């Protein structure tokens, strides 16, 4: 599968799943627009080591104006965005009664509303070229709930809904939109949950990891960013041209229960 000449913009791609997907698309020959915070240079080096062209744009996914500017710059640099991966996301775990309102607003903004803004900016060019792929990184929590994760579960169910509507509005075109729904992947987002569990229950890091997986993921194994990169690549392939509005679980059996 070659994506030479295509440009992929992956939100939240300086780390974890987003970086894994950026590397997979880069290896297939796409130009890459990275986004996110933290060690930007390491992410850029990881992508450029594949031989791909990469730029990093630091838009905050809570800001509609910064998202619009990111698309302007991406279009100037590469001529358009052919593949959009809505991946940026954060997590906060607390019961509803004590869930901080600011955390709720940030999770809805980054995990859900940003995908509305990126999608509306990407669609015009995709329709013009009659080719596009929108891949939304939802979660098992777009399909089922877990206590303590109200904002995250609400945002991810919303993202699955947005995926279906985007797929319907583009159904007669060469643009597709689908969601990937991962179970636990060992990234900084999940490491924090392991650390919190270890502290709360007085467990070793290994025991906390096993407990977290054991509660939800029947395989007892983490999903990896590389696996998710391969699924994203498959959704970009001609084979997936009529895969529209799907939710592809990669969750070690979590939602099969
Ligand atoms: P991560 O913490 O490793 O990466 C998150 C990325 O989002 C980083 O690049 C970070 O800089 C970026 N980001 C955070 N806030 C941002 C903002 N305001 N603007 C722009 N970028 C911002 O986390 P991850 O586990 O790789 O998560 C990536 C996506 O996958 C998220 O949407 C998450 O909900 C989803 N997901 C993760 C898991 C898991 O187990 N790790 C499971 C299912 C779904």
Tab-separated table of N, CA and C and ligand atoms in Angstrom, residues 11-19 35-38 58-63 86-91 110-111 137-141 152 156 159 180-190 193 222 225 228, ligand 1:
chain	number	residue	atom	x	y	z
A	11	UNK	N	-3.792	14.479	14.557
A	11	UNK	CA	-3.794	15.326	15.760
A	11	UNK	C	-3.234	14.510	16.931
A	12	UNK	N	-2.553	15.208	17.847
A	12	UNK	CA	-1.989	14.513	19.012
A	12	UNK	C	-1.024	13.417	18.632
A	13	UNK	N	-0.055	13.765	17.756
A	13	UNK	CA	0.818	12.703	17.220
A	13	UNK	C	2.263	12.823	17.692
A	14	UNK	N	2.488	13.521	18.812
A	14	UNK	CA	3.841	13.593	19.355
A	14	UNK	C	4.124	12.435	20.311
A	15	UNK	N	3.138	11.556	20.503
A	15	UNK	CA	3.274	10.509	21.516
A	15	UNK	C	2.329	9.353	21.194
A	16	UNK	N	2.565	8.213	21.805
A	16	UNK	CA	1.607	7.114	21.852
A	16	UNK	C	1.023	6.669	20.516
A	17	UNK	N	-0.292	6.544	20.503
A	17	UNK	CA	-1.010	5.991	19.345
A	17	UNK	C	-0.855	6.892	18.122
A	18	UNK	N	-0.975	8.199	18.318
A	18	UNK	CA	-0.878	9.141	17.198
A	18	UNK	C	0.466	9.037	16.511
A	19	UNK	N	1.523	8.910	17.307
A	19	UNK	CA	2.869	8.788	16.734
A	19	UNK	C	2.995	7.452	15.987
A	35	UNK	N	1.092	17.003	15.178
A	35	UNK	CA	0.474	17.993	16.073
A	35	UNK	C	0.550	17.428	17.489
A	36	UNK	N	0.606	18.312	18.470
A	36	UNK	CA	0.636	17.857	19.860
A	36	UNK	C	1.764	18.544	20.609
A	37	UNK	N	1.876	18.222	21.886
A	37	UNK	CA	2.844	18.889	22.757
A	37	UNK	C	3.943	17.888	23.159
A	38	UNK	N	4.840	18.332	24.037
A	38	UNK	CA	5.880	17.438	24.560
A	38	UNK	C	7.109	17.438	23.675
A	58	UNK	N	1.675	23.335	16.098
A	58	UNK	CA	1.373	23.202	17.528
A	58	UNK	C	-0.041	23.601	17.948
A	59	UNK	N	-1.037	23.486	17.073
A	59	UNK	CA	-2.387	23.942	17.427
A	59	UNK	C	-2.907	23.231	18.684
A	60	UNK	N	-3.506	24.017	19.563
A	60	UNK	CA	-4.171	23.473	20.744
A	60	UNK	C	-5.572	23.024	20.316
A	61	UNK	N	-5.873	21.755	20.497
A	61	UNK	CA	-7.155	21.205	20.016
A	61	UNK	C	-8.362	21.745	20.791
A	62	UNK	N	-8.107	22.599	21.806
A	62	UNK	CA	-9.232	23.262	22.478
A	62	UNK	C	-9.619	24.549	21.762
A	63	UNK	N	-8.807	24.943	20.738
A	63	UNK	CA	-8.980	26.273	20.141
A	63	UNK	C	-9.368	26.185	18.665
A	86	UNK	N	-8.125	11.888	13.577
A	86	UNK	CA	-8.496	12.609	14.796
A	86	UNK	C	-8.134	11.736	15.989
A	87	UNK	N	-6.995	12.063	16.583
A	87	UNK	CA	-6.437	11.189	17.619
A	87	UNK	C	-6.206	11.892	18.961
A	88	UNK	N	-6.044	13.227	18.962
A	88	UNK	CA	-5.697	13.911	20.219
A	88	UNK	C	-6.721	13.551	21.294
A	89	UNK	N	-6.237	13.283	22.486
A	89	UNK	CA	-7.163	12.933	23.554
A	89	UNK	C	-6.493	12.995	24.910
A	90	UNK	N	-7.307	13.278	25.912
A	90	UNK	CA	-6.843	13.255	27.305
A	90	UNK	C	-7.866	12.477	28.123
A	91	UNK	N	-7.482	12.147	29.348
A	91	UNK	CA	-8.348	11.351	30.219
A	91	UNK	C	-8.337	11.966	31.617
A	110	UNK	N	-11.170	18.515	23.488
A	110	UNK	CA	-10.026	17.866	22.812
A	110	UNK	C	-10.467	16.547	22.160
A	111	UNK	N	-11.258	15.741	22.886
A	111	UNK	CA	-11.577	14.384	22.399
A	111	UNK	C	-12.746	14.366	21.423
A	137	UNK	N	-9.943	8.189	16.100
A	137	UNK	CA	-9.493	7.271	17.151
A	137	UNK	C	-10.441	7.437	18.333
A	138	UNK	N	-11.447	6.567	18.357
A	138	UNK	CA	-12.417	6.582	19.458
A	138	UNK	C	-11.832	5.707	20.564
A	139	UNK	N	-12.542	4.672	20.950
A	139	UNK	CA	-12.099	3.832	22.076
A	139	UNK	C	-13.171	2.774	22.294
A	140	UNK	N	-12.833	1.736	23.045
A	140	UNK	CA	-13.902	0.869	23.541
A	140	UNK	C	-14.930	1.722	24.274
A	141	UNK	N	-14.463	2.835	24.840
A	141	UNK	CA	-15.376	3.717	25.570
A	141	UNK	C	-16.263	4.547	24.649
A	152	UNK	N	-14.949	11.206	29.335
A	152	UNK	CA	-14.261	10.434	28.283
A	152	UNK	C	-15.262	9.563	27.520
A	156	UNK	N	-16.238	9.989	23.656
A	156	UNK	CA	-15.949	8.918	22.689
A	156	UNK	C	-17.236	8.392	22.046
A	159	UNK	N	-17.898	10.882	19.480
A	159	UNK	CA	-17.006	10.748	18.318
A	159	UNK	C	-17.477	9.611	17.402
A	180	UNK	N	-11.659	3.782	14.871
A	180	UNK	CA	-10.954	2.653	15.493
A	180	UNK	C	-11.212	2.751	16.995
A	181	UNK	N	-11.549	1.612	17.604
A	181	UNK	CA	-11.921	1.608	19.025
A	181	UNK	C	-10.961	0.720	19.816
A	182	UNK	N	-9.827	1.276	20.251
A	182	UNK	CA	-8.855	0.446	20.971
A	182	UNK	C	-9.262	0.184	22.413
A	183	UNK	N	-8.830	-0.975	22.922
A	183	UNK	CA	-8.823	-1.212	24.357
A	183	UNK	C	-7.561	-0.586	24.931
A	184	UNK	N	-7.038	-1.145	26.035
A	184	UNK	CA	-5.861	-0.537	26.679
A	184	UNK	C	-4.606	-0.647	25.803
A	185	UNK	N	-3.955	0.487	25.613
A	185	UNK	CA	-2.666	0.583	24.918
A	185	UNK	C	-1.718	1.211	25.935
A	186	UNK	N	-0.519	0.680	26.076
A	186	UNK	CA	0.380	1.201	27.119
A	186	UNK	C	1.067	2.488	26.642
A	187	UNK	N	0.372	3.609	26.836
A	187	UNK	CA	0.892	4.939	26.477
A	187	UNK	C	0.875	5.786	27.749
A	188	UNK	N	1.412	7.022	27.697
A	188	UNK	CA	1.367	7.873	28.901
A	188	UNK	C	-0.041	8.028	29.471
A	189	UNK	N	-1.069	8.028	28.585
A	189	UNK	CA	-2.462	8.193	29.041
A	189	UNK	C	-2.883	7.049	29.965
A	190	UNK	N	-2.437	5.829	29.664
A	190	UNK	CA	-2.797	4.663	30.477
A	190	UNK	C	-1.803	4.465	31.623
A	193	UNK	N	-3.015	5.959	34.687
A	193	UNK	CA	-4.053	5.181	35.387
A	193	UNK	C	-3.407	4.043	36.181
A	222	UNK	N	-1.656	-5.817	26.167
A	222	UNK	CA	-1.932	-4.486	25.637
A	222	UNK	C	-2.012	-4.521	24.113
A	225	UNK	N	0.553	0.640	19.563
A	225	UNK	CA	0.404	1.681	18.541
A	225	UNK	C	0.698	1.150	17.134
A	228	UNK	N	-2.355	-0.465	15.725
A	228	UNK	CA	-3.354	0.546	15.339
A	228	UNK	C	-2.903	1.278	14.073
B	1	LIG	P1	-0.894	10.071	24.754
B	1	LIG	O1	-1.054	10.816	26.025
B	1	LIG	O2	0.300	9.222	24.540
B	1	LIG	O3	-1.021	11.056	23.502
B	1	LIG	C1	-1.948	12.097	23.465
B	1	LIG	C2	-1.533	13.066	22.390
B	1	LIG	O4	-2.475	14.155	22.373
B	1	LIG	C3	-0.156	13.711	22.654
B	1	LIG	O5	0.503	13.902	21.424
B	1	LIG	C4	-0.513	15.045	23.278
B	1	LIG	O6	0.499	16.045	23.112
B	1	LIG	C5	-1.771	15.380	22.484
B	1	LIG	N1	-2.604	16.402	23.116
B	1	LIG	C6	-3.075	16.453	24.380
B	1	LIG	N2	-3.761	17.592	24.549
B	1	LIG	C7	-3.742	18.255	23.379
B	1	LIG	C8	-4.281	19.501	22.940
B	1	LIG	N3	-4.985	20.295	23.754
B	1	LIG	N4	-4.053	19.888	21.660
B	1	LIG	C9	-3.310	19.098	20.821
B	1	LIG	N5	-2.775	17.921	21.190
B	1	LIG	C10	-2.996	17.506	22.466
B	1	LIG	O7	-2.247	9.210	24.656
B	1	LIG	P2	-2.668	7.977	23.730
B	1	LIG	O8	-2.973	6.864	24.634
B	1	LIG	O9	-1.721	7.777	22.607
B	1	LIG	O10	-4.063	8.506	23.192
B	1	LIG	C11	-4.296	8.889	21.859
B	1	LIG	C12	-5.776	8.702	21.544
B	1	LIG	O11	-6.130	7.340	21.665
B	1	LIG	C13	-6.696	9.464	22.493
B	1	LIG	O12	-7.775	10.014	21.777
B	1	LIG	C14	-7.183	8.382	23.426
B	1	LIG	O13	-8.430	8.679	23.977
B	1	LIG	C15	-7.268	7.213	22.474
B	1	LIG	N6	-7.239	5.916	23.140
B	1	LIG	C16	-6.219	5.546	23.951
B	1	LIG	C17	-6.253	4.307	24.546
B	1	LIG	C18	-5.155	3.825	25.440
B	1	LIG	O14	-5.326	2.796	26.084
B	1	LIG	N7	-4.005	4.487	25.497
B	1	LIG	C19	-7.340	3.451	24.335
B	1	LIG	C20	-8.368	3.857	23.506
B	1	LIG	C21	-8.311	5.090	22.913
